[in-house]
Amino acid sequence: RGATPGEERRPARSDARRGHRAKMAMACWLAALALNGGQSGPCTSPAQSWLSSVRPSIALSSAEAIELSLLAMQGGDIDGGAALWLRFSAPSFCLAAIEPWGAPALALAVRDSKSQYSLLADSRLAIEFPTEPVERFDSDGIAVSWHEVELELRPGGRFDSEGYTAAKLGWENEWSSKGWCTRHVSWHDFRPAFRPGIGQEEWPRICG
């Protein structure tokens, strides 16, 4: 029998997202190889994470730069992932309630199970971009790209499994000579222990 419209869309979406995650993993691997002087694999020394080799690049799209940051801690290297966040951020950027802003403070927050940012190290994390980005130039002529980002929790982080939206982010990147860098992130959390998120207001219910 012919597939219904819903059946046609879901496999295509799942395949596309799995392919995109594979692409991001390959981007990290290639960056590590290129910037570590052609080593046969990522740096495994406990003193220097291979993530330290990953840098912003003009070859990455705005969405890819976002996904690199959000998935950087999925391998368990929270310190290396936090440092990557800083490299992929504009000088003026900071996450709400992390003071003083910096990689050590971000890593500490991610390790704290009572912090909303611990979600970044959850192995069930899956990333979705449900809408098209909004692109513009600011008053200084800098290119800016705004993305709606859904952080979902799914078994194994797989897009072909059922899950739920843990948080929605409004993520704004700005273009620089080194590529797309994070300018601002608003984090609206739906998990009971963290809602509505630091600095956020509860969203009104439309129905139900």
PDB file of C-alpha atoms in Angstrom:
ATOM      1  CA  ARG A   1       0.000   0.000   0.000  1.00  0.00           C
ATOM      2  CA  GLY A   2       1.086   3.613  -0.403  1.00  0.00           C
ATOM      3  CA  ALA A   3       2.529   5.390   2.630  1.00  0.00           C
ATOM      4  CA  THR A   4       0.495   8.125   4.267  1.00  0.00           C
ATOM      5  CA  PRO A   5       1.975  11.649   4.282  1.00  0.00           C
ATOM      6  CA  GLY A   6       2.981  11.207   7.932  1.00  0.00           C
ATOM      7  CA  GLU A   7       4.751   7.941   7.156  1.00  0.00           C
ATOM      8  CA  GLU A   8       6.655   9.586   4.330  1.00  0.00           C
ATOM      9  CA  ARG A   9       7.896  12.485   6.398  1.00  0.00           C
ATOM     10  CA  ARG A  10       9.137  10.721   9.523  1.00  0.00           C
ATOM     11  CA  PRO A  11      11.664   8.321   7.914  1.00  0.00           C
ATOM     12  CA  ALA A  12      13.052  11.136   5.765  1.00  0.00           C
ATOM     13  CA  ARG A  13      13.431  13.368   8.820  1.00  0.00           C
ATOM     14  CA  SER A  14      15.038  10.615  10.892  1.00  0.00           C
ATOM     15  CA  ASP A  15      17.474   9.682   8.131  1.00  0.00           C
ATOM     16  CA  ALA A  16      18.380  13.314   7.570  1.00  0.00           C
ATOM     17  CA  ARG A  17      19.041  13.947  11.254  1.00  0.00           C
ATOM     18  CA  ARG A  18      21.102  10.749  11.664  1.00  0.00           C
ATOM     19  CA  GLY A  19      23.108  11.757   8.603  1.00  0.00           C
ATOM     20  CA  HIS A  20      23.595  15.242  10.005  1.00  0.00           C
ATOM     21  CA  ARG A  21      24.901  13.879  13.317  1.00  0.00           C
ATOM     22  CA  ALA A  22      27.301  11.614  11.412  1.00  0.00           C
ATOM     23  CA  LYS A  23      28.444  14.660   9.464  1.00  0.00           C
ATOM     24  CA  MET A  24      29.108  16.552  12.687  1.00  0.00           C
ATOM     25  CA  ALA A  25      31.127  13.642  14.095  1.00  0.00           C
ATOM     26  CA  MET A  26      33.169  13.564  10.903  1.00  0.00           C
ATOM     27  CA  ALA A  27      33.702  17.341  11.076  1.00  0.00           C
ATOM     28  CA  CYS A  28      35.143  16.958  14.591  1.00  0.00           C
ATOM     29  CA  TRP A  29      37.364  14.088  13.467  1.00  0.00           C
ATOM     30  CA  LEU A  30      38.707  15.930  10.427  1.00  0.00           C
ATOM     31  CA  ALA A  31      39.309  19.096  12.431  1.00  0.00           C
ATOM     32  CA  ALA A  32      41.252  17.105  15.008  1.00  0.00           C
ATOM     33  CA  LEU A  33      43.350  15.447  12.323  1.00  0.00           C
ATOM     34  CA  ALA A  34      44.077  18.696  10.508  1.00  0.00           C
ATOM     35  CA  LEU A  35      44.965  20.743  13.562  1.00  0.00           C
ATOM     36  CA  ASN A  36      46.948  18.045  15.357  1.00  0.00           C
ATOM     37  CA  GLY A  37      49.439  17.893  12.511  1.00  0.00           C
ATOM     38  CA  GLY A  38      48.044  14.794  10.808  1.00  0.00           C
ATOM     39  CA  GLN A  39      47.897  12.402  13.753  1.00  0.00           C
ATOM     40  CA  SER A  40      46.325   9.026  13.026  1.00  0.00           C
ATOM     41  CA  GLY A  41      43.484   9.778  15.440  1.00  0.00           C
ATOM     42  CA  PRO A  42      42.181  12.203  18.061  1.00  0.00           C
ATOM     43  CA  CYS A  43      44.411  13.053  20.990  1.00  0.00           C
ATOM     44  CA  THR A  44      43.755  10.658  23.858  1.00  0.00           C
ATOM     45  CA  SER A  45      46.078  12.205  26.426  1.00  0.00           C
ATOM     46  CA  PRO A  46      44.192  13.039  29.642  1.00  0.00           C
ATOM     47  CA  ALA A  47      46.098  16.313  29.720  1.00  0.00           C
ATOM     48  CA  GLN A  48      44.740  17.445  26.360  1.00  0.00           C
ATOM     49  CA  SER A  49      41.366  16.479  24.981  1.00  0.00           C
ATOM     50  CA  TRP A  50      41.115  15.958  21.246  1.00  0.00           C
ATOM     51  CA  LEU A  51      38.259  18.456  21.402  1.00  0.00           C
ATOM     52  CA  SER A  52      40.907  21.114  21.978  1.00  0.00           C
ATOM     53  CA  SER A  53      41.740  20.827  18.275  1.00  0.00           C
ATOM     54  CA  VAL A  54      38.234  21.713  17.068  1.00  0.00           C
ATOM     55  CA  ARG A  55      37.969  25.355  16.034  1.00  0.00           C
ATOM     56  CA  PRO A  56      35.316  27.527  14.380  1.00  0.00           C
ATOM     57  CA  SER A  57      35.492  27.349  10.615  1.00  0.00           C
ATOM     58  CA  ILE A  58      33.992  29.315   7.747  1.00  0.00           C
ATOM     59  CA  ALA A  59      33.168  25.896   6.245  1.00  0.00           C
ATOM     60  CA  LEU A  60      30.573  25.242   8.979  1.00  0.00           C
ATOM     61  CA  SER A  61      27.016  26.487   8.630  1.00  0.00           C
ATOM     62  CA  SER A  62      25.395  28.345  11.497  1.00  0.00           C
ATOM     63  CA  ALA A  63      23.334  25.273  12.438  1.00  0.00           C
ATOM     64  CA  GLU A  64      26.411  23.019  12.346  1.00  0.00           C
ATOM     65  CA  ALA A  65      28.303  25.354  14.676  1.00  0.00           C
ATOM     66  CA  ILE A  66      25.375  25.193  17.114  1.00  0.00           C
ATOM     67  CA  GLU A  67      25.181  21.403  16.993  1.00  0.00           C
ATOM     68  CA  LEU A  68      28.917  21.079  17.557  1.00  0.00           C
ATOM     69  CA  SER A  69      28.586  23.096  20.767  1.00  0.00           C
ATOM     70  CA  LEU A  70      25.517  21.233  21.997  1.00  0.00           C
ATOM     71  CA  LEU A  71      26.963  17.764  21.351  1.00  0.00           C
ATOM     72  CA  ALA A  72      30.532  18.513  22.449  1.00  0.00           C
ATOM     73  CA  MET A  73      30.060  16.992  25.919  1.00  0.00           C
ATOM     74  CA  GLN A  74      28.312  13.823  24.736  1.00  0.00           C
ATOM     75  CA  GLY A  75      31.544  11.849  24.746  1.00  0.00           C
ATOM     76  CA  GLY A  76      32.032  12.460  28.466  1.00  0.00           C
ATOM     77  CA  ASP A  77      34.755  15.106  28.118  1.00  0.00           C
ATOM     78  CA  ILE A  78      32.956  17.930  29.877  1.00  0.00           C
ATOM     79  CA  ASP A  79      36.043  20.088  30.334  1.00  0.00           C
ATOM     80  CA  GLY A  80      36.964  19.800  26.658  1.00  0.00           C
ATOM     81  CA  GLY A  81      33.381  20.483  25.614  1.00  0.00           C
ATOM     82  CA  ALA A  82      33.169  23.556  27.832  1.00  0.00           C
ATOM     83  CA  ALA A  83      36.374  24.913  26.316  1.00  0.00           C
ATOM     84  CA  LEU A  84      34.900  24.323  22.853  1.00  0.00           C
ATOM     85  CA  TRP A  85      31.872  26.404  23.853  1.00  0.00           C
ATOM     86  CA  LEU A  86      34.173  29.312  24.620  1.00  0.00           C
ATOM     87  CA  ARG A  87      35.976  29.042  21.284  1.00  0.00           C
ATOM     88  CA  PHE A  88      32.666  29.003  19.431  1.00  0.00           C
ATOM     89  CA  SER A  89      31.348  32.064  21.313  1.00  0.00           C
ATOM     90  CA  ALA A  90      31.542  35.778  20.647  1.00  0.00           C
ATOM     91  CA  PRO A  91      33.491  37.776  23.275  1.00  0.00           C
ATOM     92  CA  SER A  92      30.274  39.239  24.704  1.00  0.00           C
ATOM     93  CA  PHE A  93      28.477  35.895  25.124  1.00  0.00           C
ATOM     94  CA  CYS A  94      27.693  34.172  28.420  1.00  0.00           C
ATOM     95  CA  LEU A  95      25.055  31.711  29.628  1.00  0.00           C
ATOM     96  CA  ALA A  96      22.600  32.920  32.249  1.00  0.00           C
ATOM     97  CA  ALA A  97      23.609  32.429  35.901  1.00  0.00           C
ATOM     98  CA  ILE A  98      27.147  31.224  35.166  1.00  0.00           C
ATOM     99  CA  GLU A  99      29.427  33.718  36.871  1.00  0.00           C
ATOM    100  CA  PRO A 100      32.186  34.399  36.281  1.00  0.00           C
ATOM    101  CA  TRP A 101      31.686  33.164  32.737  1.00  0.00           C
ATOM    102  CA  GLY A 102      34.334  30.754  31.527  1.00  0.00           C
ATOM    103  CA  ALA A 103      35.004  27.122  30.659  1.00  0.00           C
ATOM    104  CA  PRO A 104      35.648  25.984  34.276  1.00  0.00           C
ATOM    105  CA  ALA A 105      32.365  27.515  35.496  1.00  0.00           C
ATOM    106  CA  LEU A 106      30.415  26.017  32.579  1.00  0.00           C
ATOM    107  CA  ALA A 107      31.923  22.576  33.206  1.00  0.00           C
ATOM    108  CA  LEU A 108      31.026  22.851  36.893  1.00  0.00           C
ATOM    109  CA  ALA A 109      27.413  23.717  36.021  1.00  0.00           C
ATOM    110  CA  VAL A 110      27.131  20.819  33.565  1.00  0.00           C
ATOM    111  CA  ARG A 111      28.379  18.376  36.223  1.00  0.00           C
ATOM    112  CA  ASP A 112      25.813  19.676  38.733  1.00  0.00           C
ATOM    113  CA  SER A 113      22.674  17.528  38.527  1.00  0.00           C
ATOM    114  CA  LYS A 114      20.709  20.426  40.062  1.00  0.00           C
ATOM    115  CA  SER A 115      21.639  22.708  37.148  1.00  0.00           C
ATOM    116  CA  GLN A 116      19.570  22.973  33.983  1.00  0.00           C
ATOM    117  CA  TYR A 117      22.814  22.844  32.017  1.00  0.00           C
ATOM    118  CA  SER A 118      23.449  19.234  33.081  1.00  0.00           C
ATOM    119  CA  LEU A 119      21.213  18.408  30.119  1.00  0.00           C
ATOM    120  CA  LEU A 120      24.232  18.998  27.848  1.00  0.00           C
ATOM    121  CA  ALA A 121      25.908  15.830  29.159  1.00  0.00           C
ATOM    122  CA  ASP A 122      22.766  13.639  29.070  1.00  0.00           C
ATOM    123  CA  SER A 123      23.398  10.677  26.746  1.00  0.00           C
ATOM    124  CA  ARG A 124      19.751  10.808  25.620  1.00  0.00           C
ATOM    125  CA  LEU A 125      20.175  14.288  24.128  1.00  0.00           C
ATOM    126  CA  ALA A 126      19.010  14.803  20.546  1.00  0.00           C
ATOM    127  CA  ILE A 127      19.007  18.108  18.667  1.00  0.00           C
ATOM    128  CA  GLU A 128      16.252  19.378  16.384  1.00  0.00           C
ATOM    129  CA  PHE A 129      15.889  22.570  14.329  1.00  0.00           C
ATOM    130  CA  PRO A 130      12.099  22.689  13.826  1.00  0.00           C
ATOM    131  CA  THR A 131      12.011  25.937  11.834  1.00  0.00           C
ATOM    132  CA  GLU A 132      14.122  27.744   9.274  1.00  0.00           C
ATOM    133  CA  PRO A 133      16.694  30.220  10.644  1.00  0.00           C
ATOM    134  CA  VAL A 134      16.012  33.950  10.587  1.00  0.00           C
ATOM    135  CA  GLU A 135      18.915  35.841   9.056  1.00  0.00           C
ATOM    136  CA  ARG A 136      19.583  39.568   9.202  1.00  0.00           C
ATOM    137  CA  PHE A 137      22.259  42.239   9.541  1.00  0.00           C
ATOM    138  CA  ASP A 138      22.490  44.142  12.818  1.00  0.00           C
ATOM    139  CA  SER A 139      23.017  47.895  13.162  1.00  0.00           C
ATOM    140  CA  ASP A 140      26.777  47.409  12.803  1.00  0.00           C
ATOM    141  CA  GLY A 141      26.398  45.463   9.577  1.00  0.00           C
ATOM    142  CA  ILE A 142      27.250  42.102  11.184  1.00  0.00           C
ATOM    143  CA  ALA A 143      25.456  39.067   9.766  1.00  0.00           C
ATOM    144  CA  VAL A 144      23.285  37.380  12.403  1.00  0.00           C
ATOM    145  CA  SER A 145      21.433  34.059  12.240  1.00  0.00           C
ATOM    146  CA  TRP A 146      18.718  33.144  14.777  1.00  0.00           C
ATOM    147  CA  HIS A 147      17.666  29.514  15.277  1.00  0.00           C
ATOM    148  CA  GLU A 148      14.903  27.790  17.181  1.00  0.00           C
ATOM    149  CA  VAL A 149      16.518  24.708  18.734  1.00  0.00           C
ATOM    150  CA  GLU A 150      14.735  21.834  20.463  1.00  0.00           C
ATOM    151  CA  LEU A 151      16.646  19.736  22.973  1.00  0.00           C
ATOM    152  CA  GLU A 152      14.936  16.362  23.090  1.00  0.00           C
ATOM    153  CA  LEU A 153      15.546  13.391  25.339  1.00  0.00           C
ATOM    154  CA  ARG A 154      15.339  10.104  23.467  1.00  0.00           C
ATOM    155  CA  PRO A 155      16.660   6.624  24.360  1.00  0.00           C
ATOM    156  CA  GLY A 156      20.272   6.538  23.193  1.00  0.00           C
ATOM    157  CA  GLY A 157      19.857   9.970  21.615  1.00  0.00           C
ATOM    158  CA  ARG A 158      18.382   8.197  18.550  1.00  0.00           C
ATOM    159  CA  PHE A 159      16.028  10.134  16.298  1.00  0.00           C
ATOM    160  CA  ASP A 160      14.069   6.999  15.411  1.00  0.00           C
ATOM    161  CA  SER A 161      12.902   6.557  19.016  1.00  0.00           C
ATOM    162  CA  GLU A 162      10.173   8.275  20.965  1.00  0.00           C
ATOM    163  CA  GLY A 163      11.096  11.064  23.363  1.00  0.00           C
ATOM    164  CA  TYR A 164      10.060  14.468  24.612  1.00  0.00           C
ATOM    165  CA  THR A 165      11.209  18.060  24.360  1.00  0.00           C
ATOM    166  CA  ALA A 166      13.230  18.956  27.460  1.00  0.00           C
ATOM    167  CA  ALA A 167      14.014  22.549  26.480  1.00  0.00           C
ATOM    168  CA  LYS A 168      13.689  25.047  23.652  1.00  0.00           C
ATOM    169  CA  LEU A 169      16.482  27.457  22.880  1.00  0.00           C
ATOM    170  CA  GLY A 170      16.525  30.707  20.971  1.00  0.00           C
ATOM    171  CA  TRP A 171      20.090  30.649  19.642  1.00  0.00           C
ATOM    172  CA  GLU A 172      21.641  33.633  17.895  1.00  0.00           C
ATOM    173  CA  ASN A 173      24.928  33.371  16.023  1.00  0.00           C
ATOM    174  CA  GLU A 174      27.010  36.145  14.544  1.00  0.00           C
ATOM    175  CA  TRP A 175      29.430  35.928  11.647  1.00  0.00           C
ATOM    176  CA  SER A 176      33.093  36.669  12.217  1.00  0.00           C
ATOM    177  CA  SER A 177      36.343  36.157  10.337  1.00  0.00           C
ATOM    178  CA  LYS A 178      36.633  32.684  11.916  1.00  0.00           C
ATOM    179  CA  GLY A 179      33.066  31.596  11.154  1.00  0.00           C
ATOM    180  CA  TRP A 180      29.761  31.489  13.056  1.00  0.00           C
ATOM    181  CA  CYS A 181      30.009  32.184  16.800  1.00  0.00           C
ATOM    182  CA  THR A 182      27.359  32.212  19.524  1.00  0.00           C
ATOM    183  CA  ARG A 183      26.071  35.671  20.391  1.00  0.00           C
ATOM    184  CA  HIS A 184      23.077  34.904  22.638  1.00  0.00           C
ATOM    185  CA  VAL A 185      21.127  31.894  23.933  1.00  0.00           C
ATOM    186  CA  SER A 186      17.737  31.982  25.659  1.00  0.00           C
ATOM    187  CA  TRP A 187      16.934  28.675  27.381  1.00  0.00           C
ATOM    188  CA  HIS A 188      13.306  27.779  28.107  1.00  0.00           C
ATOM    189  CA  ASP A 189      13.111  24.548  30.086  1.00  0.00           C
ATOM    190  CA  PHE A 190      10.078  22.231  30.228  1.00  0.00           C
ATOM    191  CA  ARG A 191      11.389  19.719  32.776  1.00  0.00           C
ATOM    192  CA  PRO A 192       9.493  20.009  36.091  1.00  0.00           C
ATOM    193  CA  ALA A 193      12.666  20.470  38.145  1.00  0.00           C
ATOM    194  CA  PHE A 194      13.913  23.345  35.995  1.00  0.00           C
ATOM    195  CA  ARG A 195      10.957  25.046  34.331  1.00  0.00           C
ATOM    196  CA  PRO A 196      10.666  27.664  33.066  1.00  0.00           C
ATOM    197  CA  GLY A 197      14.455  28.074  32.916  1.00  0.00           C
ATOM    198  CA  ILE A 198      16.816  30.672  34.356  1.00  0.00           C
ATOM    199  CA  GLY A 199      15.589  34.172  33.548  1.00  0.00           C
ATOM    200  CA  GLN A 200      12.505  32.833  31.743  1.00  0.00           C
ATOM    201  CA  GLU A 201       8.799  33.263  32.360  1.00  0.00           C
ATOM    202  CA  GLU A 202       6.274  30.439  32.226  1.00  0.00           C
ATOM    203  CA  TRP A 203       4.660  30.252  28.788  1.00  0.00           C
ATOM    204  CA  PRO A 204       0.850  30.500  28.832  1.00  0.00           C
ATOM    205  CA  ARG A 205      -1.052  27.349  27.916  1.00  0.00           C
ATOM    206  CA  ILE A 206      -2.930  27.682  24.641  1.00  0.00           C
ATOM    207  CA  CYS A 207      -5.173  24.721  25.337  1.00  0.00           C
ATOM    208  CA  GLY A 208      -5.595  21.966  27.881  1.00  0.00           C
TER     209      GLY A 208
END
